[in-house]
Structure formats: C-alpha cells, structure tokens
Amino acid sequence: MTTETFDGVSVSTKASVYFDGKCVSHAIVLADGTKKSVGVILPATLTFNTGAPEKMECVAGGCEYRLDGSSDWVASGPGDIFSIPGNSKFDIRVGEAYHYICHFG
Amino acid sequence: MTTETFDGVSVSTKASVYFDGKCVSHAIVLADGTKKSVGVILPATLTFNTGAPEKMECVAGGCEYRLDGSSDWVASGPGDIFSIPGNSKFDIRVGEAYHYICHFG
C-alpha cells in the first residue's frame, strides 16, 4: 500500500534539482505544518548527505541503498521505507526510476 | 510576480517523467477540482504535443518556445505565460532550467 496523494497541502511550484536532474523534487507542507518532499531519482548511482534525519518512502519503482558505514546494498520497492540518521549520508542506485516521499525528522 | 506555492491542493506522490527525465512533473488538484501540474524542464530541445489546450506559466528560470506553424522562437521567463491550442504541439528549448505550472483547458 503506497501513499498515492497528499491532500490539503501547500506545494512549491519550483522544483529542487540535484545532480544535473538525476533527482528532482517538489517541497510540500502539510496542513499541520509538517514539511516533506515528493520526488524521483532517475537511473544513476548517487550519494546524498543528510542534515536532519530522513525517512525515504518508495511510492513507485525502486532502488538499492547503502547506509553510511555499511557494505550492504538493500533493495527498496513500493511501500518500503528506510531511515537515514541526521548528519550522515547514503548511497543510492536506481536502474529505472525511484519515486519517493522524503519525510524529515 | 510568480506563483510560488499552491495551497490546499492534492499532490500526486509519483512524478510524471518525460523524455528520459528532461521533463519531470507532479500533478496537483486544486480544492475546486481544477487539475494542473508543476514541473521542470532541464537543458534540452523538446517537442510536446497537446491534447487539451494548455497554458504554460514560468515560475523560475526560462525557456524559448515555438508554436506549431511558427518559425519564431519566443523567450519566456518568470511570470510569463504562453498558450498552446488543443491538439497541437510546440517546441521548447531550455538552456538551464525552466520551472513551470501547466494549466489545462
């Protein structure tokens, strides 16, 4: 069961573009003030740094990720969530597309 | 003056990816049921076909576009809107990034 829509939110019209467009996201703010983003990662192997802790929830497609300090790549598909500590980093590799919700904190 | 956010909307968590990721958008539905999308086009020259008529509103960056049957490229920047008839097409070329709202109908 994946989260197909967020209702009653504020969405930023300008996208955030990372890694020359290999990652594109739009920021949203829920009615209660919670900030999230919805985005997609295209075929690539990338390293992301975190400030706040993040939870990545897959809504379509899939990826493999590797947390900092780990040598294991772990698959993540629709409905799966993985957590990244704050002030850390993770590697992600995508073969087709990884559509995600990023939850902060 | 550009539209920086849409409030009280429903946003699709899964992106629409066109032209191998040169265009990425998210669909939104306003409180009154109106459907729009917010997206970005990355450096490329692309041709889009329309079904319903569309209005493209630039929120950041810029592009040049050429409507079907015209030989003129026209610049479009933040706050600018251009209209494309239904069942038509247009060329668009982007040097850096073109962040847009697509209004239908």
Short mmCIF file of C-alpha atoms in Angstrom, two decimals:
data_model
loop_
_atom_site.label_atom_id
_atom_site.label_comp_id
_atom_site.label_asym_id
_atom_site.label_seq_id
_atom_site.Cartn_x
_atom_site.Cartn_y
_atom_site.Cartn_z
CA MET A 1 0.00 0.00 0.00
CA THR A 2 1.64 3.20 -1.11
CA THR A 3 0.75 6.82 -0.46
CA GLU A 4 -0.57 7.97 -3.85
CA THR A 5 -1.53 11.52 -2.92
CA PHE A 6 -1.18 14.07 -0.17
CA ASP A 7 -4.31 16.14 0.32
CA GLY A 8 -4.73 19.65 1.67
CA VAL A 9 -1.09 20.53 1.25
CA SER A 10 0.88 23.52 0.06
CA VAL A 11 3.22 22.67 -2.81
CA SER A 12 6.17 24.72 -4.02
CA THR A 13 5.88 25.37 -7.73
CA LYS A 14 9.66 25.49 -8.20
CA ALA A 15 11.39 22.12 -8.19
CA SER A 16 14.62 21.28 -6.43
CA VAL A 17 17.05 19.84 -8.96
CA TYR A 18 20.05 17.80 -7.79
CA PHE A 19 22.85 16.03 -9.66
CA ASP A 20 22.08 17.63 -13.02
CA GLY A 21 18.49 16.50 -12.82
CA LYS A 22 19.08 12.91 -11.75
CA CYS A 23 16.99 13.85 -8.71
CA VAL A 24 14.03 16.23 -8.95
CA SER A 25 11.71 17.01 -6.05
CA HIS A 26 8.95 19.37 -5.01
CA ALA A 27 8.57 20.53 -1.43
CA ILE A 28 5.21 20.19 0.28
CA VAL A 29 3.86 21.42 3.60
CA LEU A 30 1.04 19.51 5.24
CA ALA A 31 -1.88 21.25 6.95
CA ASP A 32 -0.22 20.67 10.34
CA GLY A 33 2.99 22.36 9.17
CA THR A 34 4.99 19.17 8.57
CA LYS A 35 7.44 19.54 5.69
CA LYS A 36 8.09 16.73 3.25
CA SER A 37 9.14 16.40 -0.36
CA VAL A 38 7.96 14.25 -3.23
CA GLY A 39 10.45 13.40 -5.92
CA VAL A 40 12.02 11.00 -8.33
CA ILE A 41 15.54 9.69 -8.84
CA LEU A 42 16.41 8.62 -12.37
CA PRO A 43 18.96 5.98 -13.42
CA ALA A 44 22.15 6.83 -11.54
CA THR A 45 24.28 5.96 -8.53
CA LEU A 46 24.34 8.92 -6.17
CA THR A 47 25.44 9.86 -2.67
CA PHE A 48 23.18 12.06 -0.57
CA ASN A 49 24.09 13.82 2.65
CA THR A 50 21.53 14.37 5.37
CA GLY A 51 21.16 17.28 7.75
CA ALA A 52 18.05 16.27 9.66
CA PRO A 53 17.24 12.56 9.86
CA GLU A 54 15.22 11.40 6.87
CA LYS A 55 12.86 8.59 6.04
CA MET A 56 12.61 7.65 2.38
CA GLU A 57 9.35 6.03 1.34
CA CYS A 58 9.09 4.42 -2.07
CA VAL A 59 5.84 5.08 -3.93
CA ALA A 60 6.75 3.52 -7.29
CA GLY A 61 9.73 1.95 -9.00
CA GLY A 62 12.61 1.05 -6.75
CA CYS A 63 16.21 1.47 -5.73
CA GLU A 64 19.02 -0.08 -3.80
CA TYR A 65 20.54 1.91 -0.97
CA ARG A 66 23.58 1.58 1.27
CA LEU A 67 23.78 3.43 4.56
CA ASP A 68 27.00 5.06 5.70
CA GLY A 69 29.28 2.52 7.32
CA SER A 70 27.54 -0.43 5.71
CA SER A 71 28.80 -2.51 2.82
CA ASP A 72 25.38 -3.96 2.05
CA TRP A 73 23.12 -2.74 -0.71
CA VAL A 74 19.47 -3.17 0.27
CA ALA A 75 16.55 -3.19 -2.16
CA SER A 76 13.63 -0.83 -1.55
CA GLY A 77 10.37 -1.02 -3.50
CA PRO A 78 6.85 0.39 -3.36
CA GLY A 79 5.67 0.80 0.22
CA ASP A 80 9.13 0.27 1.68
CA ILE A 81 10.66 2.88 3.97
CA PHE A 82 14.26 3.26 5.03
CA SER A 83 15.69 5.64 7.59
CA ILE A 84 18.86 7.69 7.45
CA PRO A 85 20.32 9.28 10.59
CA GLY A 86 20.96 13.02 10.70
CA ASN A 87 24.35 14.35 9.62
CA SER A 88 25.03 11.16 7.73
CA LYS A 89 24.98 10.04 4.13
CA PHE A 90 23.77 7.20 1.98
CA ASP A 91 24.39 5.79 -1.47
CA ILE A 92 21.51 5.03 -3.76
CA ARG A 93 21.47 3.31 -7.11
CA VAL A 94 18.50 3.36 -9.42
CA GLY A 95 18.06 1.31 -12.55
CA GLU A 96 14.83 2.77 -13.91
CA ALA A 97 13.17 5.24 -11.57
CA TYR A 98 12.66 5.58 -7.83
CA HIS A 99 9.63 7.66 -6.90
CA TYR A 100 9.71 8.67 -3.27
CA ILE A 101 8.36 10.69 -0.40
CA CYS A 102 11.05 12.16 1.84
CA HIS A 103 9.98 12.57 5.46
CA PHE A 104 12.16 14.73 7.66
CA GLY A 105 12.92 14.42 11.34
CA MET B 1 5.25 38.19 -9.63
CA THR B 2 5.28 34.44 -9.82
CA THR B 3 3.12 31.81 -8.15
CA GLU B 4 5.46 30.32 -5.57
CA THR B 5 3.06 27.87 -3.94
CA PHE B 6 -0.36 26.33 -4.39
CA ASP B 7 -2.19 25.89 -1.11
CA GLY B 8 -4.86 23.38 -0.13
CA VAL B 9 -4.15 21.07 -3.01
CA SER B 10 -3.86 17.35 -3.52
CA VAL B 11 -0.50 16.33 -4.98
CA SER B 12 0.36 13.04 -6.64
CA THR B 13 3.40 11.48 -4.99
CA LYS B 14 4.51 9.75 -8.21
CA ALA B 15 6.13 12.03 -10.77
CA SER B 16 5.49 12.02 -14.50
CA VAL B 17 8.80 11.58 -16.30
CA TYR B 18 9.11 12.53 -19.96
CA PHE B 19 11.99 12.42 -22.42
CA ASP B 20 14.27 10.34 -20.19
CA GLY B 21 13.86 12.79 -17.35
CA LYS B 22 14.38 16.01 -19.29
CA CYS B 23 10.88 16.91 -18.08
CA VAL B 24 9.61 15.90 -14.65
CA SER B 25 6.26 17.00 -13.25
CA HIS B 26 3.86 16.31 -10.41
CA ALA B 27 0.11 16.51 -10.87
CA ILE B 28 -1.94 18.62 -8.48
CA VAL B 29 -5.66 19.05 -7.97
CA LEU B 30 -6.94 22.31 -6.51
CA ALA B 31 -9.70 22.46 -3.91
CA ASP B 32 -12.20 23.31 -6.66
CA GLY B 33 -11.20 20.22 -8.68
CA THR B 34 -9.03 22.05 -11.21
CA LYS B 35 -6.12 19.92 -12.40
CA LYS B 36 -2.70 21.41 -13.03
CA SER B 37 0.86 20.21 -12.94
CA VAL B 38 4.08 21.69 -11.60
CA GLY B 39 7.30 20.68 -13.23
CA VAL B 40 10.71 21.45 -14.58
CA ILE B 41 12.36 21.06 -17.97
CA LEU B 42 16.13 20.60 -17.93
CA PRO B 43 18.59 21.59 -20.68
CA ALA B 44 17.16 20.17 -23.91
CA THR B 45 15.21 20.98 -27.03
CA LEU B 46 11.94 19.07 -26.97
CA THR B 47 8.62 18.87 -28.80
CA PHE B 48 5.44 18.45 -26.78
CA ASN B 49 2.03 17.51 -28.12
CA THR B 50 -1.14 18.83 -26.53
CA GLY B 51 -4.47 17.15 -26.08
CA ALA B 52 -6.40 19.80 -24.19
CA PRO B 53 -5.27 23.40 -24.63
CA GLU B 54 -2.51 24.32 -22.19
CA LYS B 55 -1.12 27.45 -20.63
CA MET B 56 2.50 27.29 -19.52
CA GLU B 57 3.43 29.68 -16.71
CA CYS B 58 7.09 30.17 -15.88
CA VAL B 59 7.88 30.31 -12.16
CA ALA B 60 11.69 30.32 -12.37
CA GLY B 61 14.41 30.02 -14.96
CA GLY B 62 13.29 30.35 -18.54
CA CYS B 63 12.90 28.87 -21.99
CA GLU B 64 12.30 29.70 -25.59
CA TYR B 65 9.28 28.21 -27.29
CA ARG B 66 7.96 27.95 -30.81
CA LEU B 67 4.32 27.25 -31.51
CA ASP B 68 3.28 24.90 -34.29
CA GLY B 69 3.23 26.72 -37.63
CA SER B 70 5.51 29.50 -36.42
CA SER B 71 9.17 29.95 -37.25
CA ASP B 72 9.77 32.32 -34.34
CA TRP B 73 11.35 31.32 -31.05
CA VAL B 74 9.92 33.42 -28.20
CA ALA B 75 11.58 33.86 -24.81
CA SER B 76 9.54 33.12 -21.67
CA GLY B 77 10.75 33.98 -18.18
CA PRO B 78 9.40 34.18 -14.63
CA GLY B 79 5.78 35.34 -14.59
CA ASP B 80 5.34 34.88 -18.33
CA ILE B 81 2.57 32.69 -19.67
CA PHE B 82 2.14 31.25 -23.13
CA SER B 83 -0.82 29.39 -24.53
CA ILE B 84 -0.89 26.32 -26.75
CA PRO B 85 -4.05 25.30 -28.59
CA GLY B 86 -5.51 21.81 -28.10
CA ASN B 87 -4.41 19.01 -30.42
CA SER B 88 -1.33 20.97 -31.38
CA LYS B 89 2.35 20.90 -30.50
CA PHE B 90 5.16 23.21 -29.56
CA ASP B 91 8.93 23.17 -29.44
CA ILE B 92 10.73 24.29 -26.34
CA ARG B 93 14.42 24.82 -25.75
CA VAL B 94 15.91 25.24 -22.32
CA GLY B 95 19.46 26.28 -21.53
CA GLU B 96 19.49 25.88 -17.76
CA ALA B 97 16.10 25.04 -16.27
CA TYR B 98 12.51 26.06 -16.91
CA HIS B 99 10.26 25.70 -13.86
CA TYR B 100 6.62 25.87 -14.80
CA ILE B 101 2.99 25.48 -13.91
CA CYS B 102 0.91 23.81 -16.60
CA HIS B 103 -2.71 24.94 -16.66
CA PHE B 104 -5.12 22.86 -18.70
CA GLY B 105 -8.18 23.93 -20.65
#
